[in-house]
mmCIF file of C-alpha atoms in Angstrom:
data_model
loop_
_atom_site.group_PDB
_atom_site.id
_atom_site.type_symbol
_atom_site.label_atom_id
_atom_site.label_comp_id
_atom_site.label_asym_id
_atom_site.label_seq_id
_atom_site.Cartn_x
_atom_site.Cartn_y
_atom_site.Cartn_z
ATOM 1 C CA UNK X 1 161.950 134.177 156.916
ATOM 2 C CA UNK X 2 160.206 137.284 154.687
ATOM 3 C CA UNK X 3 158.394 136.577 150.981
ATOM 4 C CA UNK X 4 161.459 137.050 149.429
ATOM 5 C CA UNK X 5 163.413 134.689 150.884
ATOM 6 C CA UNK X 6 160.733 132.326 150.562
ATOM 7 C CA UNK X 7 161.087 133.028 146.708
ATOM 8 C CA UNK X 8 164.553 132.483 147.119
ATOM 9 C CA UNK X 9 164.133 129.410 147.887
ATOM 10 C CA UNK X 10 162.241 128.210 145.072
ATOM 11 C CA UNK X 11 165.058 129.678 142.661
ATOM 12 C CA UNK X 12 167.928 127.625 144.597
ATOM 13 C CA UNK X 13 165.952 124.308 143.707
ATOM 14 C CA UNK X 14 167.542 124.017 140.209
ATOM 15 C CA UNK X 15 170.612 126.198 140.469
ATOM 16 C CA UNK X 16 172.093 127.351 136.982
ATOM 17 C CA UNK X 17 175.145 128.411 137.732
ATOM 18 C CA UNK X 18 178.295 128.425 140.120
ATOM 19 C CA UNK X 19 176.516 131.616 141.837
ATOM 20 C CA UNK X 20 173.322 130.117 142.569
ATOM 21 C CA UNK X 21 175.322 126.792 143.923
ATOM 22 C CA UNK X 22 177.726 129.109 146.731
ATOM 23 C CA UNK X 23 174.076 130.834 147.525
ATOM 24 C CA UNK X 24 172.115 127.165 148.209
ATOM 25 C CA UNK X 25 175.488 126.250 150.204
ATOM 26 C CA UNK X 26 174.671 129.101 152.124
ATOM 27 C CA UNK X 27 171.107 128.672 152.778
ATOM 28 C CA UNK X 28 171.952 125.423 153.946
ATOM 29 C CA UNK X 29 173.908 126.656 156.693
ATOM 30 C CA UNK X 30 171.711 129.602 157.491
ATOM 31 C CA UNK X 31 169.368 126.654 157.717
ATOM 32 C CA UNK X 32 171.274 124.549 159.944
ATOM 33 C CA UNK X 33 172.297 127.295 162.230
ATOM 34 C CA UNK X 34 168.658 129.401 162.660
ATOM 35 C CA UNK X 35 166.447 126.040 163.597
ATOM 36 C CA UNK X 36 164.648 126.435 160.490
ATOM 37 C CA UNK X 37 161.769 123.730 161.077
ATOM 38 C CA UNK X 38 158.300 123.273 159.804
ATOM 39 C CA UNK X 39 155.306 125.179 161.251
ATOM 40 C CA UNK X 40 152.124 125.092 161.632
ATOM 41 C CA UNK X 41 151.050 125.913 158.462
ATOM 42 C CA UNK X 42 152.952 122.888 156.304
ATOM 43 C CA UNK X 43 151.603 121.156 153.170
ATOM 44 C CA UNK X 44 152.224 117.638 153.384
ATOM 45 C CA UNK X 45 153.075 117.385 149.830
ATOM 46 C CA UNK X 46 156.508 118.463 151.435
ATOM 47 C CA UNK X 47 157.334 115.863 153.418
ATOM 48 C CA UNK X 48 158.656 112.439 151.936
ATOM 49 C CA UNK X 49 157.664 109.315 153.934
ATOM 50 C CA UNK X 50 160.800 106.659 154.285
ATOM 51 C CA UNK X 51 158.912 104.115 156.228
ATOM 52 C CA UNK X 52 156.305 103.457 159.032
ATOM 53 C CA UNK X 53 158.112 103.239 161.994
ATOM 54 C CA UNK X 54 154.936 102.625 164.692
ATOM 55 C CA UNK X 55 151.152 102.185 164.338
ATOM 56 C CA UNK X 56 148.290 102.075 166.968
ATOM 57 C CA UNK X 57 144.521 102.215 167.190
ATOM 58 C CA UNK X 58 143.967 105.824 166.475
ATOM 59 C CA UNK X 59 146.471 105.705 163.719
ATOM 60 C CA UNK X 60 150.221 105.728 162.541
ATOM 61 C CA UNK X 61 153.452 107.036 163.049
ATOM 62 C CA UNK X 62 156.114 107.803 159.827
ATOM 63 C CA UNK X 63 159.750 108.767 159.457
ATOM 64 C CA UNK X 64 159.518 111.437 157.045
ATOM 65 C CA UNK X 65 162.074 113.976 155.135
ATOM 66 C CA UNK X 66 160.853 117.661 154.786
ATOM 67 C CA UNK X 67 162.348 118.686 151.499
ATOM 68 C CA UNK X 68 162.943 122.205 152.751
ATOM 69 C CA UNK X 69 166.073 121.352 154.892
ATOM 70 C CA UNK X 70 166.074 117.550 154.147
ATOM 71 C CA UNK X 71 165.815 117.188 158.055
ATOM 72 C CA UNK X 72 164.055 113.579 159.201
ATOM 73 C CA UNK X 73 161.281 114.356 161.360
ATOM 74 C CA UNK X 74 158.663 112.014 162.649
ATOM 75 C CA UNK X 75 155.174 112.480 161.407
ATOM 76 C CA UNK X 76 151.832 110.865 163.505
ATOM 77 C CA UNK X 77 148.600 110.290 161.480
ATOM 78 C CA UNK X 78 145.617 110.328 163.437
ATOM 79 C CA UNK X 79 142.481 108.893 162.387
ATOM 80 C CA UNK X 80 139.823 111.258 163.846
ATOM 81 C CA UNK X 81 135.715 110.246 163.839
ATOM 82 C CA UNK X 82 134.304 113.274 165.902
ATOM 83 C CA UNK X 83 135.364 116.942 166.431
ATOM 84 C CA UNK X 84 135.099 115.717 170.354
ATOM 85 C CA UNK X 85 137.566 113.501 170.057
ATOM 86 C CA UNK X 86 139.443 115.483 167.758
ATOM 87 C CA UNK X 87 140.156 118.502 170.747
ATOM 88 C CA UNK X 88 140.608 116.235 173.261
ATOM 89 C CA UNK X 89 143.175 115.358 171.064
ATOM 90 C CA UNK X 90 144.947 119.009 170.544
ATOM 91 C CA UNK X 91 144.796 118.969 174.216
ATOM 92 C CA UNK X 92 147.451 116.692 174.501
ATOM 93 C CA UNK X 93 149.380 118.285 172.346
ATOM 94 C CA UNK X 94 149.428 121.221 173.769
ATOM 95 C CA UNK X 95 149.908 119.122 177.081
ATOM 96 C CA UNK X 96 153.245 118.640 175.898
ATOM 97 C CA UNK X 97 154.321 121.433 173.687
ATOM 98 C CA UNK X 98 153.277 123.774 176.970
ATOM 99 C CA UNK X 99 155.546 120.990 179.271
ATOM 100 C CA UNK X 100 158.535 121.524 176.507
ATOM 101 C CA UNK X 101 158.227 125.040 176.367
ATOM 102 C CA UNK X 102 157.652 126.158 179.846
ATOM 103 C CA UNK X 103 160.297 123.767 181.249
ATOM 104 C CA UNK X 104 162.839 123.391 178.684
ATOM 105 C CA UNK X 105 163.626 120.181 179.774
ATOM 106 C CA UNK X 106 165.156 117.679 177.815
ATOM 107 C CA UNK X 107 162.743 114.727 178.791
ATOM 108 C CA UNK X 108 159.511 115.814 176.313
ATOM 109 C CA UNK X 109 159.864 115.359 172.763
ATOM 110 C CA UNK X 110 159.757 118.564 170.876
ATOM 111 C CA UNK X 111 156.537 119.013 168.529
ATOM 112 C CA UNK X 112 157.073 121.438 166.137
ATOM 113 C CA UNK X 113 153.468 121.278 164.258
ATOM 114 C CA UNK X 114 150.228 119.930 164.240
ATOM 115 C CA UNK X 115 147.552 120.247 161.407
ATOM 116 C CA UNK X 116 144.218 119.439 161.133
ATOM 117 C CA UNK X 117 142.641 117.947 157.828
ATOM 118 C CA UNK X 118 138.736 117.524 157.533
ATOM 119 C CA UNK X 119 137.431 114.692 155.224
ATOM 120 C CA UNK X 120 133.948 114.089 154.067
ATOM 121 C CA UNK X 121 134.029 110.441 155.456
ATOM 122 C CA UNK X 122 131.117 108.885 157.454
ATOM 123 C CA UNK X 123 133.665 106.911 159.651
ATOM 124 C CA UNK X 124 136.817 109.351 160.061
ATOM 125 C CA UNK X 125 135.783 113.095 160.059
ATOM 126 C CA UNK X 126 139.550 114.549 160.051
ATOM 127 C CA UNK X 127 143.261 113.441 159.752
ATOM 128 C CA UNK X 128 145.146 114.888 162.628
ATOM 129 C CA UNK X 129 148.870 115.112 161.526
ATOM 130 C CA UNK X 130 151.402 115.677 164.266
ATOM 131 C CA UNK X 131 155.021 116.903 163.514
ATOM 132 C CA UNK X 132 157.506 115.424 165.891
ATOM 133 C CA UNK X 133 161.427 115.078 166.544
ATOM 134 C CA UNK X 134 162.342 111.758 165.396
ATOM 135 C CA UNK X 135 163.781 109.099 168.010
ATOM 136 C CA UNK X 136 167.005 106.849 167.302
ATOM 137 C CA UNK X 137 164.900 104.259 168.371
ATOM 138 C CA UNK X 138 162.162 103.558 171.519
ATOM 139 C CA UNK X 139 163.595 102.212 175.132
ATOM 140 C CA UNK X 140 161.962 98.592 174.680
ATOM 141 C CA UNK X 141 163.727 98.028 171.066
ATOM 142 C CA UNK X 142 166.783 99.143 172.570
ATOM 143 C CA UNK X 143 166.043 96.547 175.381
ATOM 144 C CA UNK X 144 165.231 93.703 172.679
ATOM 145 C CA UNK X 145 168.759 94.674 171.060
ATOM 146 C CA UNK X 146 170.531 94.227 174.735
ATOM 147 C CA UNK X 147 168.387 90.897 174.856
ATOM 148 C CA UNK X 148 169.871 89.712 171.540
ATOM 149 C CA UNK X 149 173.546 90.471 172.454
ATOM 150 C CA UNK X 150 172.926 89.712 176.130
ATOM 151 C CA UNK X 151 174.568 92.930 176.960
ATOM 152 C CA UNK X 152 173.210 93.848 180.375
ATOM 153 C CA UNK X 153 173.100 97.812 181.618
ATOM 154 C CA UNK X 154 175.769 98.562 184.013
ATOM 155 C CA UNK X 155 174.330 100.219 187.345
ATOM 156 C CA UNK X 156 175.633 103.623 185.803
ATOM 157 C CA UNK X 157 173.560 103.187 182.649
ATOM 158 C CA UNK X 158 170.318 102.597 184.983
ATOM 159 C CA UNK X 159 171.188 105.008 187.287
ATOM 160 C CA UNK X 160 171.593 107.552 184.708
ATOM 161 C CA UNK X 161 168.409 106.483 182.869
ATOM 162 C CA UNK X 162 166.541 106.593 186.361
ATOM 163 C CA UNK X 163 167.831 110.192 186.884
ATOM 164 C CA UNK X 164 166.652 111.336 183.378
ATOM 165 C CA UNK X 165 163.225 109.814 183.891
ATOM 166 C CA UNK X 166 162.210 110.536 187.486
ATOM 167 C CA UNK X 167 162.988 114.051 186.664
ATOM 168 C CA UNK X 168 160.847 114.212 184.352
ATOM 169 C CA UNK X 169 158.167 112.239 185.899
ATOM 170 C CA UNK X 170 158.620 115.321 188.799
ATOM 171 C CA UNK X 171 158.035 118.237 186.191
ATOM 172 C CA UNK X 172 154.681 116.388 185.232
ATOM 173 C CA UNK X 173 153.738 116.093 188.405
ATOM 174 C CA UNK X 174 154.734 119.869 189.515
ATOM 175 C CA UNK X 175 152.345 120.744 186.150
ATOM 176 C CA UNK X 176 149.587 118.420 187.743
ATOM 177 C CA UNK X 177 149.878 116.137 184.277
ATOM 178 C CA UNK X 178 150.098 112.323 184.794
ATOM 179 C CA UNK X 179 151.102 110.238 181.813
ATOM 180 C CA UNK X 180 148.884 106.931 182.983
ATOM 181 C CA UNK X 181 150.798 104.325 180.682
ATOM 182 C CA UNK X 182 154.247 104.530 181.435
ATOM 183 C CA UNK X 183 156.059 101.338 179.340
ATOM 184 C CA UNK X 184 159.669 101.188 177.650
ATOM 185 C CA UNK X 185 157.556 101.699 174.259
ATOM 186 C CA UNK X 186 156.360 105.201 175.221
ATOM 187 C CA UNK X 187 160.405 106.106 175.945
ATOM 188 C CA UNK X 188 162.455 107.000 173.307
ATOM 189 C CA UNK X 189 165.909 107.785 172.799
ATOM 190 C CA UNK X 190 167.829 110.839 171.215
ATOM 191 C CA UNK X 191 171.394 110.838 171.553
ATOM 192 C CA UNK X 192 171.591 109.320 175.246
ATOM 193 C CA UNK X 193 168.446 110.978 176.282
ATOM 194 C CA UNK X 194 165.259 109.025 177.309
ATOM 195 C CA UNK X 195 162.453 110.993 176.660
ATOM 196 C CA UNK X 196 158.970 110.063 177.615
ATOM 197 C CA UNK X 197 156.335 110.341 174.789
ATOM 198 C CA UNK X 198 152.873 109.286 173.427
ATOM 199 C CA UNK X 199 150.787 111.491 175.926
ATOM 200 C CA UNK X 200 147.655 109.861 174.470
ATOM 201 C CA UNK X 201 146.196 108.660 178.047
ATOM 202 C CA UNK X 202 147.494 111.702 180.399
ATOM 203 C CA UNK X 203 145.680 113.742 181.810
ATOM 204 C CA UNK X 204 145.487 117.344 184.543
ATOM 205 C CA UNK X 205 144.803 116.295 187.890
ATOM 206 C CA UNK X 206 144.851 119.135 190.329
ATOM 207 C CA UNK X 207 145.264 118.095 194.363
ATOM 208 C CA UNK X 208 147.285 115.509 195.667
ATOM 209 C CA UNK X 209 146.894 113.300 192.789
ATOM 210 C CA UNK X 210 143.862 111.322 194.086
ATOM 211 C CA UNK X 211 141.590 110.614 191.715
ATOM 212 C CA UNK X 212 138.757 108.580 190.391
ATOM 213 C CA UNK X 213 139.630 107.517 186.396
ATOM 214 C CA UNK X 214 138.977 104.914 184.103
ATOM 215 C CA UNK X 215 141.055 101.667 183.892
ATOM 216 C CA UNK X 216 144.384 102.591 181.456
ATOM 217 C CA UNK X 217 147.528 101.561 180.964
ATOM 218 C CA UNK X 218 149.653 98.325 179.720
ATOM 219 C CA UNK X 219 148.660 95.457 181.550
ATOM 220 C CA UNK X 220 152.122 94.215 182.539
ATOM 221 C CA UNK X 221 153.376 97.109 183.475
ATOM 222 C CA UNK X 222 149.888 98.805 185.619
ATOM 223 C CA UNK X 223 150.600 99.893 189.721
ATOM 224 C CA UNK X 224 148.340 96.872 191.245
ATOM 225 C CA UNK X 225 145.347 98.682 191.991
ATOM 226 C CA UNK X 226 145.045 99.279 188.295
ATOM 227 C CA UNK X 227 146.036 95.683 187.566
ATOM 228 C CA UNK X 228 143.331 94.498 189.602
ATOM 229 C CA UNK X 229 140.894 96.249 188.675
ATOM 230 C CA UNK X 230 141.482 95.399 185.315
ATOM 231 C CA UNK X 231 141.906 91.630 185.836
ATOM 232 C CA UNK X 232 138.203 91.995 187.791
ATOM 233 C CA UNK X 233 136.586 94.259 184.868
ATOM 234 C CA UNK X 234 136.274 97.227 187.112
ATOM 235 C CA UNK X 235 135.897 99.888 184.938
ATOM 236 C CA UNK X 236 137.080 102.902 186.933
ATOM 237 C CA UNK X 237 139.443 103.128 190.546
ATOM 238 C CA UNK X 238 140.341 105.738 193.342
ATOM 239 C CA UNK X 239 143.817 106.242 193.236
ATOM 240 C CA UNK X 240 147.385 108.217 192.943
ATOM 241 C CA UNK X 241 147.615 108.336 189.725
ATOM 242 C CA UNK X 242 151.466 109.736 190.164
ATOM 243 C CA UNK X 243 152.479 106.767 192.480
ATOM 244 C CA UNK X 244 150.498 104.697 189.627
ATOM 245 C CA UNK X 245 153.116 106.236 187.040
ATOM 246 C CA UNK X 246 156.035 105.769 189.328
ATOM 247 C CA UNK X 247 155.104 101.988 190.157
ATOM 248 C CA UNK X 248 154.910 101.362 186.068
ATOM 249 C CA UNK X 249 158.195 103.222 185.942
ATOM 250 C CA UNK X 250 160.152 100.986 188.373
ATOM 251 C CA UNK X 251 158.743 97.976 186.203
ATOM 252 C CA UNK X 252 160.277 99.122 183.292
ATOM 253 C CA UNK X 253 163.362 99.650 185.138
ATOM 254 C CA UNK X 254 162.935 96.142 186.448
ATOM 255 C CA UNK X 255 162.726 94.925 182.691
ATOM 256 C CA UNK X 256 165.535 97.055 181.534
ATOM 257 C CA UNK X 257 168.072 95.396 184.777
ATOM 258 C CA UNK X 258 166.961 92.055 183.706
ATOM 259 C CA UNK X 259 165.848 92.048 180.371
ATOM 260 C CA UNK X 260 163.425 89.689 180.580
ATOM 261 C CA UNK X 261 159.729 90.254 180.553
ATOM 262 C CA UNK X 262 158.882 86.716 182.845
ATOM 263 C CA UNK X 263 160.200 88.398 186.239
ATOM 264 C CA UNK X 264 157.484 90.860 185.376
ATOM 265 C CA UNK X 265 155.011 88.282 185.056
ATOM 266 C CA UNK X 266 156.576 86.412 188.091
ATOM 267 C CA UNK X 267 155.404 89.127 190.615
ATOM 268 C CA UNK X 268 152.584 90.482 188.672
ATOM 269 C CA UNK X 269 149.962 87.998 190.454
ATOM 270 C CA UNK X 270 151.452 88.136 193.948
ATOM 271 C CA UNK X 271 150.327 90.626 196.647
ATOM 272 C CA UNK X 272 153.248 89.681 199.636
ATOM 273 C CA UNK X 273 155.684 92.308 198.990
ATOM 274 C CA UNK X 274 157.957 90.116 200.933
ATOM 275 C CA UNK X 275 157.398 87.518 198.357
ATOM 276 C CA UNK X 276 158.247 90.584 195.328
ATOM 277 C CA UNK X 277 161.264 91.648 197.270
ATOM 278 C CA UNK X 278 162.927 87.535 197.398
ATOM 279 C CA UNK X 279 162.363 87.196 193.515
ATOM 280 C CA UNK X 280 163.564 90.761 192.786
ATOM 281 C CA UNK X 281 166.523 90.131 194.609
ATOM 282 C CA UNK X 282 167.515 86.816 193.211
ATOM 283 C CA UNK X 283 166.852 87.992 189.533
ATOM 284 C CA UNK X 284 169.269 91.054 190.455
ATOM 285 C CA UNK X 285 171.800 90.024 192.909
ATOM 286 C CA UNK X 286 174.202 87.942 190.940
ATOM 287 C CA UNK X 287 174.648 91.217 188.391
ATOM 288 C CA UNK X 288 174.044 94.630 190.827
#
């Protein structure tokens, strides 16, 4: 859009007359039909927060409203203390704008601006502020919901979640990017798509995905060798990190069939896969 429309804009706010009113109707479609959405260069005096929807420890995650197309977007507030930790950071971002762009697939959630803010604070150097397509809601609340109702996913729902997912999971690992904490949290879902998100822990791995890396990941849903090492305080492990992200995959999957967290914690301490395989089955049998 030129200066002028940009001016145009500003004039359509209040309109005066009938005229003005048919010309905002029109922007509003021009709006709706050219992808009009906010770049890199946003004030965030334009955006309206309607609630918090998640929060971690680097910072927080809002449901906001930009006023210039009255579009609901999701906004992430990061809490930056260094300018190290601030581009490792805008790595992952560009992580996964580069995954969305170059692959056009529909499993990455579309970013379509990040900012950075610096503050004269001895604790937290910059605000980081991410802008994001907004989920419906993440896999494990929709899996609470199912809970509730004890509404169970048919076989086609899981094999058509598995599908979306693992495809995914594939274009990461074609790029050389693992995720490292795969969990139903770090899903969400957009009009029937499940889209991984929260790229906060991935990393490039070049090779055949062998690698020596810290301990990450949520606990209940880690590949063993992670789990064990954590449970021993081993700091750092050799191992595939993709199969790592695949094993924490089929967990979640293993939630979402029976929607209960305790088989997870049934087979989390036991290393006789013939053992896994008995309890798997009985949890599963009677429904798939």
């Amino acid at each position: 859009m030129n200066r002028n429309s940009k001016n145009y804009i500003v004039n359509l706010n209040n309109p005066k007359n009938d005229l003005d009113k048919n010309r905002l109707r029109t922007f509003n479609i021009h709006v709706h039909h050219f992808d009009y959405h906010p770049k890199s260069n946003f004030n965030s005096a334009e955006f309206i927060i309607i609630n918090l929807i998640g929060e971690g420890s680097f910072g927080k995650i809002y449901c906001v409203q930009w006023i210039k197309n009255n579009q609901l977007y999701a906004m992430k507030k990061l809490d930056i203390q260094s300018e190290q930790e601030l581009n490792e950071f805008k790595n992952k971002v560009k992580i996964v704008d580069n995954l969305y762009k170059n692959t056009k697939n529909s499993g990455f959630v579309k970013i379509y601006a990040d900012k950075v803010v610096p503050l004269y604070n001895q604790q937290i150097c910059y605000n980081y502020y991410i802008i994001m397509e907004l989920g419906e809601r993440d896999w494990e609340k929709e899996i609470q919901l199912r809970l509730l109702h004890q509404r169970y996913y048919t076989e086609y729902e899981l094999y058509q979640i598995i599908f979306q997912l693992v495809k995914t999971l594939s274009i990461m690992q074609q790029n050389n990017i693992t995720h490292r904490d795969i969990k139903p949290a770090n899903v969400l879902i957009m009009k029937g798509f499940y889209k991984i998100c929260d790229f906060g822990e991935a990393s490039i791995i070049s090779g055949n995905g062998m690698a020596i890396q810290n301990v990450r990941g949520s606990q209940l849903f880690m590949s063993p060798i992670l789990f064990y090492a954590y449970n021993h305080n081993v700091p750092q492990v050799l191992h595939n990190v993709y199969k790592s992200d695949v094993f924490s995959f089929g967990m979640c999957i293993l939630l979402a069939a029976t929607l209960s967290g305790y088989t997870l914690y049934d087979i989390r301490e036991i290393l006789n896969y013939k053992e896994i395989s008995k309890i798997v089955i009985n949890k599963l049998s009677s429904r798939y």
